[in-house]
mmCIF file with all atom_site columns, C-alpha atoms in Angstrom:
data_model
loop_
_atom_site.group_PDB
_atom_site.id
_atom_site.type_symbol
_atom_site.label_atom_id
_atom_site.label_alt_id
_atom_site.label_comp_id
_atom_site.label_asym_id
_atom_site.label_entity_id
_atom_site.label_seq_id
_atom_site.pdbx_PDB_ins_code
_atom_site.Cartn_x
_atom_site.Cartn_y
_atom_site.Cartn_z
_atom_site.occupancy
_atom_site.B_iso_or_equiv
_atom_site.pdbx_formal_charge
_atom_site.auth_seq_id
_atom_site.auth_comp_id
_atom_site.auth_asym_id
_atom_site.auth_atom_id
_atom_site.pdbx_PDB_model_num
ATOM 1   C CA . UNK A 1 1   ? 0.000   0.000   0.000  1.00 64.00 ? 1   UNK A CA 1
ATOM 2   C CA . UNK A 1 2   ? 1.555   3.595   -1.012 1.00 79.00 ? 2   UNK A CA 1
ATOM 3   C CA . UNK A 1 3   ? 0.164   6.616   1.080  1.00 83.00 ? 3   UNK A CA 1
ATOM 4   C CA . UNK A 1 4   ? -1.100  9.574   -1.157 1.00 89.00 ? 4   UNK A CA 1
ATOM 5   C CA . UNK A 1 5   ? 0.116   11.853  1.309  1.00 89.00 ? 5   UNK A CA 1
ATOM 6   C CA . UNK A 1 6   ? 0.868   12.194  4.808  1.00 90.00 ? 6   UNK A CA 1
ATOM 7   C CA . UNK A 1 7   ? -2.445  14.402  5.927  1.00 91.00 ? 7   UNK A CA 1
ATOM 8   C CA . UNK A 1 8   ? -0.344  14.812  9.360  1.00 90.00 ? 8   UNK A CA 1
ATOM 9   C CA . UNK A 1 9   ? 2.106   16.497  8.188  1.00 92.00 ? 9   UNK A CA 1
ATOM 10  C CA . UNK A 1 10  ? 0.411   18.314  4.865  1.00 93.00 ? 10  UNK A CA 1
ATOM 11  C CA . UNK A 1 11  ? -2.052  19.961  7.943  1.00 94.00 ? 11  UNK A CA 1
ATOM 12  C CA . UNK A 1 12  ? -0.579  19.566  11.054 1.00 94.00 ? 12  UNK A CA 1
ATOM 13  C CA . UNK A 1 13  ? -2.794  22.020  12.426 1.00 97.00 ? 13  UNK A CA 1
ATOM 14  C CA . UNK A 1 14  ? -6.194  20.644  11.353 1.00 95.00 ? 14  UNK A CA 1
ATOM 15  C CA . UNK A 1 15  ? -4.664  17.214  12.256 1.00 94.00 ? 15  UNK A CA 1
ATOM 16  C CA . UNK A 1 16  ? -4.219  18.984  15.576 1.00 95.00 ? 16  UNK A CA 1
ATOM 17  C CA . UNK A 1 17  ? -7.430  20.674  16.112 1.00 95.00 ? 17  UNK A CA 1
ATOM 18  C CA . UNK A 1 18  ? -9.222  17.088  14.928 1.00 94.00 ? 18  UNK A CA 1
ATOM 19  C CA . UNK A 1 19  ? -6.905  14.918  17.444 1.00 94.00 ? 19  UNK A CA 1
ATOM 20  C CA . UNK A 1 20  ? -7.690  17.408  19.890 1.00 95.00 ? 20  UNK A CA 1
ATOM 21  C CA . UNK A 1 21  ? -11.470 15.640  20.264 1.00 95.00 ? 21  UNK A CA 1
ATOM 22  C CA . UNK A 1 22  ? -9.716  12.651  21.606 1.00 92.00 ? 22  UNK A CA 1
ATOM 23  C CA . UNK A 1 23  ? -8.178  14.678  24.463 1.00 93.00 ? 23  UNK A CA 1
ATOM 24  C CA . UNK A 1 24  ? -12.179 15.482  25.477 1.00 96.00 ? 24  UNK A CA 1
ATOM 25  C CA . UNK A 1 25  ? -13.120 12.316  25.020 1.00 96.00 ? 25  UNK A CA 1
ATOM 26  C CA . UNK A 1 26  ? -10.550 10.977  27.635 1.00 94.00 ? 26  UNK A CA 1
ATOM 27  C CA . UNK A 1 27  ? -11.967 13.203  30.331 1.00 96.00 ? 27  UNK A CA 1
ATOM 28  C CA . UNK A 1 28  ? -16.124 12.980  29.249 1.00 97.00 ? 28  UNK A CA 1
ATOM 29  C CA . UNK A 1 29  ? -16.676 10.148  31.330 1.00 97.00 ? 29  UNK A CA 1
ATOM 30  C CA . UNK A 1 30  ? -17.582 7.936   28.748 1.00 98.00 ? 30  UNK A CA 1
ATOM 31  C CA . UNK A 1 31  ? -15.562 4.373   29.102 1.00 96.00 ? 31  UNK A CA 1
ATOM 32  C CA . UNK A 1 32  ? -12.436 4.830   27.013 1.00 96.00 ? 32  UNK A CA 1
ATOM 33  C CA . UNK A 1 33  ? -12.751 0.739   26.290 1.00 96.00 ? 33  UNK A CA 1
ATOM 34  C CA . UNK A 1 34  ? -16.136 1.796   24.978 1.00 97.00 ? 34  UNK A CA 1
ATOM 35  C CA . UNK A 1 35  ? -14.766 5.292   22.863 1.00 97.00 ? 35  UNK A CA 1
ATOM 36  C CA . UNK A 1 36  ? -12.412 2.365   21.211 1.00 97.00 ? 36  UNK A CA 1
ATOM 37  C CA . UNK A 1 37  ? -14.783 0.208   20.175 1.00 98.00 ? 37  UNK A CA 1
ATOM 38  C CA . UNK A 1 38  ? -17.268 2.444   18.790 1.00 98.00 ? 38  UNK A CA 1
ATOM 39  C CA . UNK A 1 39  ? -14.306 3.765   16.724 1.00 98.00 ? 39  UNK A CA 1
ATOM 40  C CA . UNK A 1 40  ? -13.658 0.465   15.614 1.00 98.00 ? 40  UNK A CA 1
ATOM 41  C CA . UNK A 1 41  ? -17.014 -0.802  14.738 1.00 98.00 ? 41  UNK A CA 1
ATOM 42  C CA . UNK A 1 42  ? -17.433 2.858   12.369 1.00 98.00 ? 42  UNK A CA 1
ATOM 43  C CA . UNK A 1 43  ? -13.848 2.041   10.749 1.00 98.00 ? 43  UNK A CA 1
ATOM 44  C CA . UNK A 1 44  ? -15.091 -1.494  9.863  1.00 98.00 ? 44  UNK A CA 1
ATOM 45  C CA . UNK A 1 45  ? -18.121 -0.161  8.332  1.00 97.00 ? 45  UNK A CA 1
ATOM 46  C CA . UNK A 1 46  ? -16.121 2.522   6.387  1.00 97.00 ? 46  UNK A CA 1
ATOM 47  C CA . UNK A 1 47  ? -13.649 -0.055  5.871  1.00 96.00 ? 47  UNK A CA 1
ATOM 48  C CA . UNK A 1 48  ? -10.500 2.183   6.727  1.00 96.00 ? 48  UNK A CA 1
ATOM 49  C CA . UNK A 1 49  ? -7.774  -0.237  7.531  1.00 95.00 ? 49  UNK A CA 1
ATOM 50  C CA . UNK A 1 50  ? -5.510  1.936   9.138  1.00 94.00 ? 50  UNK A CA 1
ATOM 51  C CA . UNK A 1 51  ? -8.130  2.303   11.700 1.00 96.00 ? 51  UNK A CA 1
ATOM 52  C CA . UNK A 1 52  ? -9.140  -0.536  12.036 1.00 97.00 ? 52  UNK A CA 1
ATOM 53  C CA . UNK A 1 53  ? -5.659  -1.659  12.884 1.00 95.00 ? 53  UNK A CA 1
ATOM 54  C CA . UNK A 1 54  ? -5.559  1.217   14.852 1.00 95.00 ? 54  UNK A CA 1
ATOM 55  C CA . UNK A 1 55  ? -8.670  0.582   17.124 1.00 97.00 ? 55  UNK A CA 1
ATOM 56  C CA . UNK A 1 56  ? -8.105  -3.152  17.375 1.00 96.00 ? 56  UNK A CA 1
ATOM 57  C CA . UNK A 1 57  ? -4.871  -2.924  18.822 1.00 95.00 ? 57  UNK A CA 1
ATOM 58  C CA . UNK A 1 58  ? -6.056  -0.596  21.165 1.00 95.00 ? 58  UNK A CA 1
ATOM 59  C CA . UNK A 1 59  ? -8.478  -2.398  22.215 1.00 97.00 ? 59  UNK A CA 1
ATOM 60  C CA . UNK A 1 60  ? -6.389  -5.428  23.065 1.00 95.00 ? 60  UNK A CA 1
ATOM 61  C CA . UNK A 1 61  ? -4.001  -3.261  25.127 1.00 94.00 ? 61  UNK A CA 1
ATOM 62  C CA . UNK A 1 62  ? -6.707  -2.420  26.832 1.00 93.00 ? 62  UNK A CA 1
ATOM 63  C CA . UNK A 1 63  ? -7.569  -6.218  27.803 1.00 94.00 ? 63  UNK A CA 1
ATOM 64  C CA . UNK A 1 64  ? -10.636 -6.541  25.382 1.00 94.00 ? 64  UNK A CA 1
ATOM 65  C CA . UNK A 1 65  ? -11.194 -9.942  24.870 1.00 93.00 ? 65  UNK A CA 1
ATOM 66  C CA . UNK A 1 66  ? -9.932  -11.532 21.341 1.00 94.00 ? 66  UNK A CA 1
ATOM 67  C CA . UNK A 1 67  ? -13.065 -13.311 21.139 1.00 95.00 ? 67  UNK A CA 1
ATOM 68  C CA . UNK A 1 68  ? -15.296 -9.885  21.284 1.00 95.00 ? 68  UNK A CA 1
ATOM 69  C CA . UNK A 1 69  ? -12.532 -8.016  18.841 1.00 95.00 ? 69  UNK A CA 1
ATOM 70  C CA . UNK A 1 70  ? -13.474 -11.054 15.876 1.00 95.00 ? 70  UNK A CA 1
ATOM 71  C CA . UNK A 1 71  ? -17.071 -10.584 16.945 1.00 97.00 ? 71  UNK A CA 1
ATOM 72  C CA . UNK A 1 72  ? -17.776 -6.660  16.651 1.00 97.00 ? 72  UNK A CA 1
ATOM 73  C CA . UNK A 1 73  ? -18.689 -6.628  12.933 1.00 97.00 ? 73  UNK A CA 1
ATOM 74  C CA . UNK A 1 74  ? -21.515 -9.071  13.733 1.00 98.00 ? 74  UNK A CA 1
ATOM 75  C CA . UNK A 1 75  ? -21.981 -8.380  17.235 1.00 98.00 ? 75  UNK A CA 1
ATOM 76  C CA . UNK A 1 76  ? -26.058 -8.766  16.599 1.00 97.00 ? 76  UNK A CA 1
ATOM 77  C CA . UNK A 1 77  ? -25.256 -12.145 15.820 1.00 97.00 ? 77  UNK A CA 1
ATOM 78  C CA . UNK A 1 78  ? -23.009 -12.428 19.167 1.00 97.00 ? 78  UNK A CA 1
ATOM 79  C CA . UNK A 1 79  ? -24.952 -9.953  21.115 1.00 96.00 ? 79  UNK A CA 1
ATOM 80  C CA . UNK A 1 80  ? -25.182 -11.804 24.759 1.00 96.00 ? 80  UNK A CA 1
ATOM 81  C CA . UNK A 1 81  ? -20.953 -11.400 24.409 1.00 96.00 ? 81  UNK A CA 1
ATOM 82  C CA . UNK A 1 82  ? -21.784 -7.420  24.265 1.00 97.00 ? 82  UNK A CA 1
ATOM 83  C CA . UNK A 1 83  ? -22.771 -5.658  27.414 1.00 97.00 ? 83  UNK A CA 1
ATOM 84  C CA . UNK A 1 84  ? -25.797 -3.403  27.375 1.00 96.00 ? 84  UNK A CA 1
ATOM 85  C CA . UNK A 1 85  ? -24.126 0.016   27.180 1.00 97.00 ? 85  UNK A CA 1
ATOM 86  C CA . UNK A 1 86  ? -21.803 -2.175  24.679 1.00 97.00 ? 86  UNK A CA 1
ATOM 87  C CA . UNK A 1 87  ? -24.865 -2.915  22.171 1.00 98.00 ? 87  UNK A CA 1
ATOM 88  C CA . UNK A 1 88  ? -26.242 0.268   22.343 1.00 98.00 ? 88  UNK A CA 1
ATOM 89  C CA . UNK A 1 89  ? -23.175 2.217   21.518 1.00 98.00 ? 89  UNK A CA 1
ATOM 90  C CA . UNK A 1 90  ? -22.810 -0.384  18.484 1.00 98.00 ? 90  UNK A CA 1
ATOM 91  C CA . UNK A 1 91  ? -26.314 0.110   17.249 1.00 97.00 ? 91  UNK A CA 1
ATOM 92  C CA . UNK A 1 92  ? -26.008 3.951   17.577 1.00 98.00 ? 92  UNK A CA 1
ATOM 93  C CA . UNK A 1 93  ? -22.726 3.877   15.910 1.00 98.00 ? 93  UNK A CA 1
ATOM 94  C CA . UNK A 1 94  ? -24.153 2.286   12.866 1.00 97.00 ? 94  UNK A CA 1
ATOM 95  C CA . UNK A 1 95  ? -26.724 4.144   12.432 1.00 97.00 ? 95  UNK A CA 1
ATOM 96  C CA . UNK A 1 96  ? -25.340 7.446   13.026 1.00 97.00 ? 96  UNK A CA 1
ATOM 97  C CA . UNK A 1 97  ? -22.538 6.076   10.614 1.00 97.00 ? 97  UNK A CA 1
ATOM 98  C CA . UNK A 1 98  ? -25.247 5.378   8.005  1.00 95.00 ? 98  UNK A CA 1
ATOM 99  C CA . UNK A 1 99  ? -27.146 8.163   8.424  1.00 93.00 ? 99  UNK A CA 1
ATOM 100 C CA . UNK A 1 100 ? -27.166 9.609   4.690  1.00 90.00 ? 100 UNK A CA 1
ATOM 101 C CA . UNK A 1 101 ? -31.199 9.525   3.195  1.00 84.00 ? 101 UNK A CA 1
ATOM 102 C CA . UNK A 1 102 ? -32.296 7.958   6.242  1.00 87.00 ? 102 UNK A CA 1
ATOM 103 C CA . UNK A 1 103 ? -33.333 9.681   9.101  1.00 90.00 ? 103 UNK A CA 1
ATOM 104 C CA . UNK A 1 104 ? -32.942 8.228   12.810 1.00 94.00 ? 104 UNK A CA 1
ATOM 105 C CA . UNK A 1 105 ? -36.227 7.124   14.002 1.00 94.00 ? 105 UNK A CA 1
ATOM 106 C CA . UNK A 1 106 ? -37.572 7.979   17.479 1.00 94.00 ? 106 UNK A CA 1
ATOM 107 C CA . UNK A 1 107 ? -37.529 4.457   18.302 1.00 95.00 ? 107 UNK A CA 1
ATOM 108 C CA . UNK A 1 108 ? -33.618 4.223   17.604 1.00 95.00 ? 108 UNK A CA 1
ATOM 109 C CA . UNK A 1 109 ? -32.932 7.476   19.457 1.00 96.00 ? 109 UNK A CA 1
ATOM 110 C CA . UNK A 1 110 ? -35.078 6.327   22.672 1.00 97.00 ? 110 UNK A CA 1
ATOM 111 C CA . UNK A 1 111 ? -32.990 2.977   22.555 1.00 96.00 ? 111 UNK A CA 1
ATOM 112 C CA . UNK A 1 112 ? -30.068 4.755   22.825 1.00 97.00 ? 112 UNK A CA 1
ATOM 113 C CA . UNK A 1 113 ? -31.337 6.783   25.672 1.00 97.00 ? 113 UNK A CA 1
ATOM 114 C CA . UNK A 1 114 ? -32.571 4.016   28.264 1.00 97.00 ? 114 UNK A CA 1
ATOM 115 C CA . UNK A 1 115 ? -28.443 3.268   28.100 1.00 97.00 ? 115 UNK A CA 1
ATOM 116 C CA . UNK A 1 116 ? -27.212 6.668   27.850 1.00 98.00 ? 116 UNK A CA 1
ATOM 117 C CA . UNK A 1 117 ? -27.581 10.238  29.153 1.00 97.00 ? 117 UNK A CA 1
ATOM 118 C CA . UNK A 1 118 ? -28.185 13.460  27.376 1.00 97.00 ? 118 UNK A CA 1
ATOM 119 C CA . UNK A 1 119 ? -24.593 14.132  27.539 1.00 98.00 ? 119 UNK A CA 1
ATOM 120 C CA . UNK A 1 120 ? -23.358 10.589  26.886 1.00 98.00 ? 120 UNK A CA 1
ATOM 121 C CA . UNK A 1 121 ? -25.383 10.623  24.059 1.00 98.00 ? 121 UNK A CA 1
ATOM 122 C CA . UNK A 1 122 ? -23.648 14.119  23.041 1.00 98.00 ? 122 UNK A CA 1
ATOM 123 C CA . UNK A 1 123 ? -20.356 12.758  23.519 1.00 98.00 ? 123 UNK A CA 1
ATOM 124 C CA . UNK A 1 124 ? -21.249 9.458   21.686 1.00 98.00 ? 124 UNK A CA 1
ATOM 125 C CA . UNK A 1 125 ? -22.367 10.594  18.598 1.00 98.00 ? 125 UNK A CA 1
ATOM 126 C CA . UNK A 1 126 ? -19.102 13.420  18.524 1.00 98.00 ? 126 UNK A CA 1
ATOM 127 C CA . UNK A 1 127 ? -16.908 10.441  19.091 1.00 98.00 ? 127 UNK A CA 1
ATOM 128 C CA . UNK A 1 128 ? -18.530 9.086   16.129 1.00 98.00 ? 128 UNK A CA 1
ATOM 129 C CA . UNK A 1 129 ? -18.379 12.230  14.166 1.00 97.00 ? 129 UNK A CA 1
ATOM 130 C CA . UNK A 1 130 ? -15.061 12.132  14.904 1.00 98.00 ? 130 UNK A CA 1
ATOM 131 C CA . UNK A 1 131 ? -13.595 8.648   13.815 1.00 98.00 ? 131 UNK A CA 1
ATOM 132 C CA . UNK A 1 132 ? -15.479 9.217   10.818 1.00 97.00 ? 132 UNK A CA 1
ATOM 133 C CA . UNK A 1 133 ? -13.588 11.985  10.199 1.00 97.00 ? 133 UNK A CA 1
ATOM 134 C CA . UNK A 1 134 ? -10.573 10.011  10.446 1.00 96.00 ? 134 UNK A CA 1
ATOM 135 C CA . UNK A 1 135 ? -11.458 7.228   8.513  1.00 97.00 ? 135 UNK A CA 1
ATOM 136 C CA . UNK A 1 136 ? -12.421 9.976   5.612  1.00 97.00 ? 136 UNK A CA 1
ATOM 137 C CA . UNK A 1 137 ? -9.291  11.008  5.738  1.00 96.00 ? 137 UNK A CA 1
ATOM 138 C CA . UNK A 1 138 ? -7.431  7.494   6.638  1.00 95.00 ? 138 UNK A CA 1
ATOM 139 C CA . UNK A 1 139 ? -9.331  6.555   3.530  1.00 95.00 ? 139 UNK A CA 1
ATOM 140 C CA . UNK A 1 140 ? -8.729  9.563   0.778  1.00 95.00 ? 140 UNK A CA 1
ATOM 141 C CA . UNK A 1 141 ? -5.177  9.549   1.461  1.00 94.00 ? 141 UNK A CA 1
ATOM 142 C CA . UNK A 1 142 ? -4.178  5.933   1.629  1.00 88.00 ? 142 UNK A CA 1
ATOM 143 C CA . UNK A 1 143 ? -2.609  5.689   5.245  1.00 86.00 ? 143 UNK A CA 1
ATOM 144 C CA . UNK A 1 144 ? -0.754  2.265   5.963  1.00 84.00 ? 144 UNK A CA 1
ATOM 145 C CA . UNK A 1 145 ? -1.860  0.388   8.777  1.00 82.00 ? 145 UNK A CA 1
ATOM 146 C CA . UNK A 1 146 ? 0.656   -0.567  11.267 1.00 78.00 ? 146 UNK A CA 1
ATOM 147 C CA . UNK A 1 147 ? 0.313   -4.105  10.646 1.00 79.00 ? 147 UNK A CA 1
ATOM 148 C CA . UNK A 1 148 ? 1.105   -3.133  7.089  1.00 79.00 ? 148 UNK A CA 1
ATOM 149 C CA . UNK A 1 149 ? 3.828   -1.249  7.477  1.00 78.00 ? 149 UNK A CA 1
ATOM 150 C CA . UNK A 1 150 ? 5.496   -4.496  9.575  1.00 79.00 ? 150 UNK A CA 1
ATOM 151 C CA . UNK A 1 151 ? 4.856   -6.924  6.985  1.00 80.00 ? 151 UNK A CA 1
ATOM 152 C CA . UNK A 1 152 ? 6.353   -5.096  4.198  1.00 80.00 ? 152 UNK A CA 1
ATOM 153 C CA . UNK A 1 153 ? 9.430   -4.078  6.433  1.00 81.00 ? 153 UNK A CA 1
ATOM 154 C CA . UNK A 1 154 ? 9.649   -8.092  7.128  1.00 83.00 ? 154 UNK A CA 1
ATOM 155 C CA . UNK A 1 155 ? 9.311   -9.216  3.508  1.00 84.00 ? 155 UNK A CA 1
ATOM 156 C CA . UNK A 1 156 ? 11.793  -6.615  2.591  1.00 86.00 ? 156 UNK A CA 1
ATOM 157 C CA . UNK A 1 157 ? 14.553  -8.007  5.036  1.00 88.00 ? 157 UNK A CA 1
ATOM 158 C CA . UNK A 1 158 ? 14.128  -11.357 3.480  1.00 82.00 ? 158 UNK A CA 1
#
């Protein structure tokens, strides 16, 4: 995979203000396990590699079961591995995700809020905003994920 350009350092700044988000969302009181995996489950639907990589390998730091990582894209499937709070971020990750021509109902919305505050629903759906963001970017520009990067460093040692 060849990166397009390096949208770090072609904006630094706007790279800055974006990352910036992340620094809030450390301190909003949401579960950072739970900011991960709602960044992951939006990079697999975008299919951005780079975060996907990204997310997953976070997660896994973090002590997130395996198991649960190969399960998020079809975590309806394997919902009684999800928590509560876990299954509701998902499903409001997808659909604010897949929002375009399709309006969330008020049956999604009031889902969402028997799990989550006002606020937690705020920060959520930035969060969301966010990674999509990223994975717009990620995307356009052809960043290499980290596991990537590794294997072509190994097969070029050989």
């Amino acid at each position: 995979m060849t990166e397009r350009l390096d949208y770090r350092t072609a904006s630094p700044e706007g790279v800055k203000a974006l990352m910036a988000c992340y620094t809030y969302f450390e301190t909003c009181g949401l579960p950072a396990i739970l900011v991960e995996l709602v960044c992951l489950r939006c990079s697999q639907i975008n299919e951005c590699a780079f975060c996907i990589d990204m997310h997953s390998r976070s997660l896994s730091i973090h002590g997130y079961s395996t198991d649960k990582l190969m399960l998020t894209s079809v975590w309806r499937e394997a919902h009684s591995m999800f928590t509560a709070q876990e299954q509701a971020a998902l499903a409001w990750a997808e659909r604010v995700t897949e929002i375009a021509g399709d309006p969330i109902e008020d049956e999604e919305y009031e889902d969402a809020r028997k799990v989550f505050s006002e606020k937690e629903l705020v920060d959520m759906t930035l969060v969301i905003g966010v990674i999509n963001a990223f994975n717009r970017l990620a995307i356009s520009f052809q960043a290499a994920p980290a596991a990537v990067k590794a294997y072509e460093r190994a097969m070029a040692q050989k």
